Amino acid sequence: MTHEMTRETVTSKDGTTVGYRRIGRGPAVILLHGAMETGLAHSELAEALARDFTCFLPDRRGRGTSGPCGAPHGVRDEVEDLRAVLAATGAERVLGVSSGAIITLLAALETPALGKAAIFEPPFLADTAWLPRFERELAAGKVAAALVTSMLGTRMGPPALDRVPRPILRAMAAAGMNRGGELSFRSLVPTLSADTRIVLETRDGIERLGRLDAEVLLLGGETSAPYLKAGLDRLEEVLPKASRIEWPGLGHGATGNARMGGRPELVARDLRRFFLDQ
């Protein structure tokens, strides 16, 4: 069964429009995407949850149906965006993915109504040394080269990528640059600067999450980069109400659509148990 998906908007604290999609029926759940994504990156997961939940898929600012990042842009803006969607939808449950997981944790600190947060691989401990080269390439219009720099810097590809000459990687990236509509590399690569600056702003903020009252489910993939697992290890030590699941054979794309390496039905099964457990 395919459920109807509708579009809605809300205005964030600074006046920025935040667009989101609604699908399903039941208790409200927000699925907050990470880097190189829009809300549509989790449309299959939303469909898998739609018989039990009303799922809301925001486009984070600078992407899809939402307004621009603006300048200056920081994690505070993104926290306010999520809080605006929480208020508009009445949601008390959120899945935060990657950089979206960082935003979710920070929003939960100041939003008592957010009672359950599923947190997938927040990159608190990511290496950001690649960012200056990335931004130089992007400023020069070398979008494919910038994408390669980010892939190598964030360790999101298989280890074998390190042995492939950069010209070949750039050619491969350029060939797929315009595929996917609003999920295309060309439209999303420029947003990586904002996501990486969220990491820079928050890398020393794990300890204060010890004050978090929400129930947290930590999620990760068996094949994900070591720094992502280390971040979950640290959160497991700090968070007062945390449990953890690691999915065998999956990586950082686990929560996304199947063509990006996701397993929507598997992820939905574990989220359903967590969100419905009273």
PDB file of C-alpha atoms in Angstrom:
ATOM      1  CA  MET A   1       0.000   0.000   0.000  1.00  0.00           C
ATOM      2  CA  THR A   2       1.245   3.478  -0.889  1.00  0.00           C
ATOM      3  CA  HIS A   3       0.157   6.320   1.370  1.00  0.00           C
ATOM      4  CA  GLU A   4      -0.540   9.840   0.155  1.00  0.00           C
ATOM      5  CA  MET A   5       2.168  12.411   0.849  1.00  0.00           C
ATOM      6  CA  THR A   6       1.248  16.089   1.291  1.00  0.00           C
ATOM      7  CA  ARG A   7       3.360  19.237   1.680  1.00  0.00           C
ATOM      8  CA  GLU A   8       3.172  21.805   4.470  1.00  0.00           C
ATOM      9  CA  THR A   9       5.311  24.665   5.792  1.00  0.00           C
ATOM     10  CA  VAL A  10       6.067  26.409   9.057  1.00  0.00           C
ATOM     11  CA  THR A  11       7.979  29.606   9.814  1.00  0.00           C
ATOM     12  CA  SER A  12      11.081  29.347  11.995  1.00  0.00           C
ATOM     13  CA  LYS A  13      12.086  31.862  14.657  1.00  0.00           C
ATOM     14  CA  ASP A  14      14.150  33.988  12.254  1.00  0.00           C
ATOM     15  CA  GLY A  15      11.432  34.032   9.584  1.00  0.00           C
ATOM     16  CA  THR A  16      12.849  31.254   7.414  1.00  0.00           C
ATOM     17  CA  THR A  17      10.288  28.951   5.808  1.00  0.00           C
ATOM     18  CA  VAL A  18      10.737  25.285   6.674  1.00  0.00           C
ATOM     19  CA  GLY A  19       8.976  22.920   4.282  1.00  0.00           C
ATOM     20  CA  TYR A  20       8.038  19.397   5.215  1.00  0.00           C
ATOM     21  CA  ARG A  21       6.057  16.448   3.899  1.00  0.00           C
ATOM     22  CA  ARG A  22       3.380  14.529   5.803  1.00  0.00           C
ATOM     23  CA  ILE A  23       2.508  10.863   5.300  1.00  0.00           C
ATOM     24  CA  GLY A  24       0.581   8.250   7.278  1.00  0.00           C
ATOM     25  CA  ARG A  25      -1.663   8.235  10.323  1.00  0.00           C
ATOM     26  CA  GLY A  26      -1.123   7.825  14.047  1.00  0.00           C
ATOM     27  CA  PRO A  27       1.297   9.426  16.537  1.00  0.00           C
ATOM     28  CA  ALA A  28       3.543  12.074  14.998  1.00  0.00           C
ATOM     29  CA  VAL A  29       7.185  11.243  14.192  1.00  0.00           C
ATOM     30  CA  ILE A  30       9.707  13.612  12.603  1.00  0.00           C
ATOM     31  CA  LEU A  31      12.439  12.139  10.387  1.00  0.00           C
ATOM     32  CA  LEU A  32      15.253  14.717  10.266  1.00  0.00           C
ATOM     33  CA  HIS A  33      17.774  14.039   7.512  1.00  0.00           C
ATOM     34  CA  GLY A  34      21.540  14.499   7.488  1.00  0.00           C
ATOM     35  CA  ALA A  35      24.106  15.871   5.041  1.00  0.00           C
ATOM     36  CA  MET A  36      23.666  15.520   1.268  1.00  0.00           C
ATOM     37  CA  GLU A  37      19.946  14.820   1.737  1.00  0.00           C
ATOM     38  CA  THR A  38      16.489  16.354   1.774  1.00  0.00           C
ATOM     39  CA  GLY A  39      13.424  14.936   3.477  1.00  0.00           C
ATOM     40  CA  LEU A  40      12.823  12.755   0.426  1.00  0.00           C
ATOM     41  CA  ALA A  41      15.918  10.702   1.308  1.00  0.00           C
ATOM     42  CA  HIS A  42      13.747   8.959   3.929  1.00  0.00           C
ATOM     43  CA  SER A  43      10.525   8.640   1.941  1.00  0.00           C
ATOM     44  CA  GLU A  44      10.747   4.833   1.923  1.00  0.00           C
ATOM     45  CA  LEU A  45      11.277   4.726   5.685  1.00  0.00           C
ATOM     46  CA  ALA A  46       8.281   7.048   6.129  1.00  0.00           C
ATOM     47  CA  GLU A  47       6.193   4.755   3.926  1.00  0.00           C
ATOM     48  CA  ALA A  48       7.260   1.758   6.015  1.00  0.00           C
ATOM     49  CA  LEU A  49       6.156   3.570   9.199  1.00  0.00           C
ATOM     50  CA  ALA A  50       3.011   5.157   7.768  1.00  0.00           C
ATOM     51  CA  ARG A  51       0.535   2.521   8.927  1.00  0.00           C
ATOM     52  CA  ASP A  52       1.437   3.260  12.574  1.00  0.00           C
ATOM     53  CA  PHE A  53       2.633   6.868  12.559  1.00  0.00           C
ATOM     54  CA  THR A  54       2.084  10.210  10.903  1.00  0.00           C
ATOM     55  CA  CYS A  55       5.585  10.885   9.583  1.00  0.00           C
ATOM     56  CA  PHE A  56       6.872  14.389   8.919  1.00  0.00           C
ATOM     57  CA  LEU A  57       9.923  14.816   6.668  1.00  0.00           C
ATOM     58  CA  PRO A  58      11.382  18.328   6.915  1.00  0.00           C
ATOM     59  CA  ASP A  59      13.775  19.753   4.356  1.00  0.00           C
ATOM     60  CA  ARG A  60      16.493  21.374   6.416  1.00  0.00           C
ATOM     61  CA  ARG A  61      17.180  24.975   5.421  1.00  0.00           C
ATOM     62  CA  GLY A  62      19.063  25.434   2.184  1.00  0.00           C
ATOM     63  CA  ARG A  63      17.481  22.314   0.704  1.00  0.00           C
ATOM     64  CA  GLY A  64      14.350  21.243  -1.117  1.00  0.00           C
ATOM     65  CA  THR A  65      11.233  23.211  -0.170  1.00  0.00           C
ATOM     66  CA  SER A  66      12.801  25.197   2.675  1.00  0.00           C
ATOM     67  CA  GLY A  67      14.311  28.666   2.654  1.00  0.00           C
ATOM     68  CA  PRO A  68      18.020  29.495   2.353  1.00  0.00           C
ATOM     69  CA  CYS A  69      20.620  28.931   5.054  1.00  0.00           C
ATOM     70  CA  GLY A  70      21.295  32.648   5.314  1.00  0.00           C
ATOM     71  CA  ALA A  71      24.361  34.251   6.820  1.00  0.00           C
ATOM     72  CA  PRO A  72      25.482  33.797   9.443  1.00  0.00           C
ATOM     73  CA  HIS A  73      24.202  30.227   9.685  1.00  0.00           C
ATOM     74  CA  GLY A  74      24.733  27.931  12.632  1.00  0.00           C
ATOM     75  CA  VAL A  75      23.370  25.038  14.615  1.00  0.00           C
ATOM     76  CA  ARG A  76      21.143  27.410  16.612  1.00  0.00           C
ATOM     77  CA  ASP A  77      19.155  28.189  13.450  1.00  0.00           C
ATOM     78  CA  GLU A  78      18.656  24.502  12.739  1.00  0.00           C
ATOM     79  CA  VAL A  79      17.578  23.774  16.305  1.00  0.00           C
ATOM     80  CA  GLU A  80      14.952  26.506  16.018  1.00  0.00           C
ATOM     81  CA  ASP A  81      13.790  25.036  12.694  1.00  0.00           C
ATOM     82  CA  LEU A  82      13.248  21.640  14.299  1.00  0.00           C
ATOM     83  CA  ARG A  83      11.493  23.206  17.272  1.00  0.00           C
ATOM     84  CA  ALA A  84       9.152  25.016  14.883  1.00  0.00           C
ATOM     85  CA  VAL A  85       8.249  21.718  13.195  1.00  0.00           C
ATOM     86  CA  LEU A  86       7.795  20.057  16.599  1.00  0.00           C
ATOM     87  CA  ALA A  87       5.388  22.807  17.641  1.00  0.00           C
ATOM     88  CA  ALA A  88       3.467  22.720  14.353  1.00  0.00           C
ATOM     89  CA  THR A  89       3.029  18.947  14.319  1.00  0.00           C
ATOM     90  CA  GLY A  90       2.773  18.131  18.018  1.00  0.00           C
ATOM     91  CA  ALA A  91       5.431  15.459  17.558  1.00  0.00           C
ATOM     92  CA  GLU A  92       7.044  13.936  20.630  1.00  0.00           C
ATOM     93  CA  ARG A  93       9.247  11.493  18.689  1.00  0.00           C
ATOM     94  CA  VAL A  94      12.142  12.260  16.339  1.00  0.00           C
ATOM     95  CA  LEU A  95      14.618  10.256  14.297  1.00  0.00           C
ATOM     96  CA  GLY A  96      17.729  12.381  13.745  1.00  0.00           C
ATOM     97  CA  VAL A  97      20.192  11.198  11.104  1.00  0.00           C
ATOM     98  CA  SER A  98      23.896  12.175  11.087  1.00  0.00           C
ATOM     99  CA  SER A  99      24.100  15.990  11.384  1.00  0.00           C
ATOM    100  CA  GLY A 100      20.330  15.869  11.901  1.00  0.00           C
ATOM    101  CA  ALA A 101      21.039  13.715  14.958  1.00  0.00           C
ATOM    102  CA  ILE A 102      23.202  16.477  16.451  1.00  0.00           C
ATOM    103  CA  ILE A 103      20.382  18.969  15.886  1.00  0.00           C
ATOM    104  CA  THR A 104      17.867  16.561  17.434  1.00  0.00           C
ATOM    105  CA  LEU A 105      19.925  16.060  20.594  1.00  0.00           C
ATOM    106  CA  LEU A 106      20.382  19.800  21.093  1.00  0.00           C
ATOM    107  CA  ALA A 107      16.689  20.474  20.487  1.00  0.00           C
ATOM    108  CA  ALA A 108      15.773  17.756  23.005  1.00  0.00           C
ATOM    109  CA  LEU A 109      17.794  19.566  25.684  1.00  0.00           C
ATOM    110  CA  GLU A 110      15.360  22.490  25.618  1.00  0.00           C
ATOM    111  CA  THR A 111      12.146  20.817  24.448  1.00  0.00           C
ATOM    112  CA  PRO A 112      10.631  18.707  27.249  1.00  0.00           C
ATOM    113  CA  ALA A 113       7.835  17.521  24.940  1.00  0.00           C
ATOM    114  CA  LEU A 114      10.411  15.662  22.836  1.00  0.00           C
ATOM    115  CA  GLY A 115      10.229  12.477  24.853  1.00  0.00           C
ATOM    116  CA  LYS A 116      11.879   9.967  22.508  1.00  0.00           C
ATOM    117  CA  ALA A 117      14.814  10.540  20.187  1.00  0.00           C
ATOM    118  CA  ALA A 118      16.284   7.911  17.870  1.00  0.00           C
ATOM    119  CA  ILE A 119      19.823   9.031  17.069  1.00  0.00           C
ATOM    120  CA  PHE A 120      21.665   7.650  14.043  1.00  0.00           C
ATOM    121  CA  GLU A 121      25.445   8.166  13.887  1.00  0.00           C
ATOM    122  CA  PRO A 122      25.910  11.853  14.804  1.00  0.00           C
ATOM    123  CA  PRO A 123      29.357  12.918  13.486  1.00  0.00           C
ATOM    124  CA  PHE A 124      30.512  14.683  16.664  1.00  0.00           C
ATOM    125  CA  LEU A 125      34.041  13.286  16.232  1.00  0.00           C
ATOM    126  CA  ALA A 126      34.412  13.790  12.474  1.00  0.00           C
ATOM    127  CA  ASP A 127      37.676  15.090  11.022  1.00  0.00           C
ATOM    128  CA  THR A 128      37.000  18.481   9.400  1.00  0.00           C
ATOM    129  CA  ALA A 129      40.507  19.157   8.055  1.00  0.00           C
ATOM    130  CA  TRP A 130      39.202  18.695   4.488  1.00  0.00           C
ATOM    131  CA  LEU A 131      36.814  21.674   4.720  1.00  0.00           C
ATOM    132  CA  PRO A 132      39.189  24.462   3.493  1.00  0.00           C
ATOM    133  CA  ARG A 133      40.070  22.537   0.321  1.00  0.00           C
ATOM    134  CA  PHE A 134      36.398  21.693  -0.222  1.00  0.00           C
ATOM    135  CA  GLU A 135      35.377  25.349   0.054  1.00  0.00           C
ATOM    136  CA  ARG A 136      38.146  26.475  -2.305  1.00  0.00           C
ATOM    137  CA  GLU A 137      37.026  23.957  -4.923  1.00  0.00           C
ATOM    138  CA  LEU A 138      33.391  24.927  -4.480  1.00  0.00           C
ATOM    139  CA  ALA A 139      34.197  28.640  -4.817  1.00  0.00           C
ATOM    140  CA  ALA A 140      36.035  27.866  -8.060  1.00  0.00           C
ATOM    141  CA  GLY A 141      32.981  26.056  -9.441  1.00  0.00           C
ATOM    142  CA  LYS A 142      34.666  22.644  -9.207  1.00  0.00           C
ATOM    143  CA  VAL A 143      31.658  20.878  -7.721  1.00  0.00           C
ATOM    144  CA  ALA A 144      32.724  17.332  -8.652  1.00  0.00           C
ATOM    145  CA  ALA A 145      36.183  17.903  -7.161  1.00  0.00           C
ATOM    146  CA  ALA A 146      34.590  19.293  -3.991  1.00  0.00           C
ATOM    147  CA  LEU A 147      32.380  16.208  -3.728  1.00  0.00           C
ATOM    148  CA  VAL A 148      35.416  13.923  -4.007  1.00  0.00           C
ATOM    149  CA  THR A 149      37.218  15.906  -1.310  1.00  0.00           C
ATOM    150  CA  SER A 150      34.237  15.550   1.024  1.00  0.00           C
ATOM    151  CA  MET A 151      33.835  11.820   0.362  1.00  0.00           C
ATOM    152  CA  LEU A 152      37.476  11.129   1.100  1.00  0.00           C
ATOM    153  CA  GLY A 153      37.529  13.472   4.099  1.00  0.00           C
ATOM    154  CA  THR A 154      34.427  12.061   5.763  1.00  0.00           C
ATOM    155  CA  ARG A 155      35.318   8.409   4.999  1.00  0.00           C
ATOM    156  CA  MET A 156      31.825   7.825   3.619  1.00  0.00           C
ATOM    157  CA  GLY A 157      32.948   5.645   0.743  1.00  0.00           C
ATOM    158  CA  PRO A 158      34.602   2.205   0.853  1.00  0.00           C
ATOM    159  CA  PRO A 159      38.298   2.137   1.871  1.00  0.00           C
ATOM    160  CA  ALA A 160      39.211   1.238  -1.710  1.00  0.00           C
ATOM    161  CA  LEU A 161      38.383   4.821  -2.745  1.00  0.00           C
ATOM    162  CA  ASP A 162      41.673   5.941  -1.204  1.00  0.00           C
ATOM    163  CA  ARG A 163      43.528   3.948  -3.866  1.00  0.00           C
ATOM    164  CA  VAL A 164      41.631   5.412  -6.829  1.00  0.00           C
ATOM    165  CA  PRO A 165      43.337   8.413  -8.493  1.00  0.00           C
ATOM    166  CA  ARG A 166      41.472  11.668  -7.927  1.00  0.00           C
ATOM    167  CA  PRO A 167      40.967  12.375 -11.661  1.00  0.00           C
ATOM    168  CA  ILE A 168      39.046   9.112 -11.975  1.00  0.00           C
ATOM    169  CA  LEU A 169      36.962   9.897  -8.887  1.00  0.00           C
ATOM    170  CA  ARG A 170      36.220  13.379 -10.224  1.00  0.00           C
ATOM    171  CA  ALA A 171      35.096  11.933 -13.559  1.00  0.00           C
ATOM    172  CA  MET A 172      32.812   9.457 -11.780  1.00  0.00           C
ATOM    173  CA  ALA A 173      31.344  12.206  -9.611  1.00  0.00           C
ATOM    174  CA  ALA A 174      30.823  14.516 -12.600  1.00  0.00           C
ATOM    175  CA  ALA A 175      28.979  11.785 -14.500  1.00  0.00           C
ATOM    176  CA  GLY A 176      26.340  11.520 -11.793  1.00  0.00           C
ATOM    177  CA  MET A 177      26.221  15.171 -10.781  1.00  0.00           C
ATOM    178  CA  ASN A 178      22.741  16.023 -12.088  1.00  0.00           C
ATOM    179  CA  ARG A 179      20.846  12.807 -11.363  1.00  0.00           C
ATOM    180  CA  GLY A 180      18.135  12.667  -8.737  1.00  0.00           C
ATOM    181  CA  GLY A 181      16.319  16.006  -8.951  1.00  0.00           C
ATOM    182  CA  GLU A 182      16.371  17.721  -5.569  1.00  0.00           C
ATOM    183  CA  LEU A 183      18.554  14.859  -4.299  1.00  0.00           C
ATOM    184  CA  SER A 184      21.185  15.489  -6.972  1.00  0.00           C
ATOM    185  CA  PHE A 185      24.814  15.986  -6.008  1.00  0.00           C
ATOM    186  CA  ARG A 186      24.860  19.357  -7.760  1.00  0.00           C
ATOM    187  CA  SER A 187      22.094  20.762  -5.576  1.00  0.00           C
ATOM    188  CA  LEU A 188      23.341  19.243  -2.306  1.00  0.00           C
ATOM    189  CA  VAL A 189      27.145  19.503  -2.403  1.00  0.00           C
ATOM    190  CA  PRO A 190      27.078  23.249  -1.491  1.00  0.00           C
ATOM    191  CA  THR A 191      25.167  22.435   1.722  1.00  0.00           C
ATOM    192  CA  LEU A 192      28.082  20.400   3.096  1.00  0.00           C
ATOM    193  CA  SER A 193      29.788  23.526   4.393  1.00  0.00           C
ATOM    194  CA  ALA A 194      26.852  24.222   6.703  1.00  0.00           C
ATOM    195  CA  ASP A 195      26.740  20.623   7.940  1.00  0.00           C
ATOM    196  CA  THR A 196      30.466  20.582   8.637  1.00  0.00           C
ATOM    197  CA  ARG A 197      30.258  23.846  10.558  1.00  0.00           C
ATOM    198  CA  ILE A 198      27.587  22.261  12.744  1.00  0.00           C
ATOM    199  CA  VAL A 199      30.182  19.619  13.638  1.00  0.00           C
ATOM    200  CA  LEU A 200      32.772  22.317  14.376  1.00  0.00           C
ATOM    201  CA  GLU A 201      30.326  24.179  16.621  1.00  0.00           C
ATOM    202  CA  THR A 202      29.314  21.143  18.638  1.00  0.00           C
ATOM    203  CA  ARG A 203      32.307  18.804  18.816  1.00  0.00           C
ATOM    204  CA  ASP A 204      32.925  19.761  22.460  1.00  0.00           C
ATOM    205  CA  GLY A 205      29.254  19.566  23.453  1.00  0.00           C
ATOM    206  CA  ILE A 206      28.754  15.873  24.169  1.00  0.00           C
ATOM    207  CA  GLU A 207      29.206  16.217  27.934  1.00  0.00           C
ATOM    208  CA  ARG A 208      26.309  18.613  28.399  1.00  0.00           C
ATOM    209  CA  LEU A 209      23.979  16.011  26.919  1.00  0.00           C
ATOM    210  CA  GLY A 210      24.213  14.285  30.293  1.00  0.00           C
ATOM    211  CA  ARG A 211      21.363  16.631  31.322  1.00  0.00           C
ATOM    212  CA  LEU A 212      19.061  15.183  28.653  1.00  0.00           C
ATOM    213  CA  ASP A 213      15.809  13.791  30.028  1.00  0.00           C
ATOM    214  CA  ALA A 214      14.522  12.244  26.794  1.00  0.00           C
ATOM    215  CA  GLU A 215      14.686   8.516  26.184  1.00  0.00           C
ATOM    216  CA  VAL A 216      17.306   7.902  23.470  1.00  0.00           C
ATOM    217  CA  LEU A 217      17.855   5.004  21.091  1.00  0.00           C
ATOM    218  CA  LEU A 218      21.363   5.076  19.618  1.00  0.00           C
ATOM    219  CA  LEU A 219      21.559   3.565  16.138  1.00  0.00           C
ATOM    220  CA  GLY A 220      24.534   2.617  13.990  1.00  0.00           C
ATOM    221  CA  GLY A 221      25.715   0.433  11.151  1.00  0.00           C
ATOM    222  CA  GLU A 222      28.304  -2.323  11.521  1.00  0.00           C
ATOM    223  CA  THR A 223      30.326  -1.108   8.511  1.00  0.00           C
ATOM    224  CA  SER A 224      30.238   2.632   9.321  1.00  0.00           C
ATOM    225  CA  ALA A 225      33.423   4.650   9.857  1.00  0.00           C
ATOM    226  CA  PRO A 226      35.178   4.196  13.229  1.00  0.00           C
ATOM    227  CA  TYR A 227      34.685   7.840  14.246  1.00  0.00           C
ATOM    228  CA  LEU A 228      30.907   7.397  13.978  1.00  0.00           C
ATOM    229  CA  LYS A 229      31.029   4.350  16.241  1.00  0.00           C
ATOM    230  CA  ALA A 230      33.271   6.220  18.680  1.00  0.00           C
ATOM    231  CA  GLY A 231      30.729   9.028  18.867  1.00  0.00           C
ATOM    232  CA  LEU A 232      27.989   6.554  19.739  1.00  0.00           C
ATOM    233  CA  ASP A 233      30.271   4.971  22.359  1.00  0.00           C
ATOM    234  CA  ARG A 234      30.715   8.357  24.017  1.00  0.00           C
ATOM    235  CA  LEU A 235      27.006   9.141  23.908  1.00  0.00           C
ATOM    236  CA  GLU A 236      26.222   5.766  25.455  1.00  0.00           C
ATOM    237  CA  GLU A 237      28.457   6.715  28.378  1.00  0.00           C
ATOM    238  CA  VAL A 238      26.982  10.197  28.804  1.00  0.00           C
ATOM    239  CA  LEU A 239      23.250   9.884  28.162  1.00  0.00           C
ATOM    240  CA  PRO A 240      21.197   8.898  31.222  1.00  0.00           C
ATOM    241  CA  LYS A 241      18.445   7.053  29.298  1.00  0.00           C
ATOM    242  CA  ALA A 242      20.101   5.371  26.332  1.00  0.00           C
ATOM    243  CA  SER A 243      19.867   2.004  24.617  1.00  0.00           C
ATOM    244  CA  ARG A 244      21.712   0.962  21.454  1.00  0.00           C
ATOM    245  CA  ILE A 245      21.301  -1.081  18.284  1.00  0.00           C
ATOM    246  CA  GLU A 246      23.909  -1.877  15.617  1.00  0.00           C
ATOM    247  CA  TRP A 247      22.645  -3.191  12.275  1.00  0.00           C
ATOM    248  CA  PRO A 248      24.827  -5.973  10.785  1.00  0.00           C
ATOM    249  CA  GLY A 249      26.185  -5.324   7.320  1.00  0.00           C
ATOM    250  CA  LEU A 250      24.874  -1.755   7.067  1.00  0.00           C
ATOM    251  CA  GLY A 251      26.704   1.566   6.893  1.00  0.00           C
ATOM    252  CA  HIS A 252      25.961   5.275   7.130  1.00  0.00           C
ATOM    253  CA  GLY A 253      23.184   5.044   4.548  1.00  0.00           C
ATOM    254  CA  ALA A 254      21.170   2.551   6.611  1.00  0.00           C
ATOM    255  CA  THR A 255      18.155   4.777   7.322  1.00  0.00           C
ATOM    256  CA  GLY A 256      17.832   6.121   3.765  1.00  0.00           C
ATOM    257  CA  ASN A 257      16.103   4.868   0.659  1.00  0.00           C
ATOM    258  CA  ALA A 258      17.151   1.485  -0.718  1.00  0.00           C
ATOM    259  CA  ARG A 259      19.081   2.872  -3.698  1.00  0.00           C
ATOM    260  CA  MET A 260      21.359   4.700  -1.246  1.00  0.00           C
ATOM    261  CA  GLY A 261      22.104   1.574   0.759  1.00  0.00           C
ATOM    262  CA  GLY A 262      19.192   1.845   3.163  1.00  0.00           C
ATOM    263  CA  ARG A 263      17.047  -0.915   4.680  1.00  0.00           C
ATOM    264  CA  PRO A 264      13.773   0.939   5.349  1.00  0.00           C
ATOM    265  CA  GLU A 265      11.795  -2.089   6.572  1.00  0.00           C
ATOM    266  CA  LEU A 266      14.524  -3.157   9.010  1.00  0.00           C
ATOM    267  CA  VAL A 267      14.946   0.360  10.377  1.00  0.00           C
ATOM    268  CA  ALA A 268      11.169   0.819  10.624  1.00  0.00           C
ATOM    269  CA  ARG A 269      10.880  -2.375  12.670  1.00  0.00           C
ATOM    270  CA  ASP A 270      13.276  -1.115  15.340  1.00  0.00           C
ATOM    271  CA  LEU A 271      11.880   2.430  15.327  1.00  0.00           C
ATOM    272  CA  ARG A 272       8.348   1.074  15.702  1.00  0.00           C
ATOM    273  CA  ARG A 273       9.362  -0.885  18.793  1.00  0.00           C
ATOM    274  CA  PHE A 274      11.111   2.111  20.326  1.00  0.00           C
ATOM    275  CA  PHE A 275       8.485   4.730  19.560  1.00  0.00           C
ATOM    276  CA  LEU A 276       5.505   2.580  20.576  1.00  0.00           C
ATOM    277  CA  ASP A 277       7.070   1.120  23.738  1.00  0.00           C
ATOM    278  CA  GLN A 278       5.210   2.701  26.635  1.00  0.00           C
TER     279      GLN A 278
END
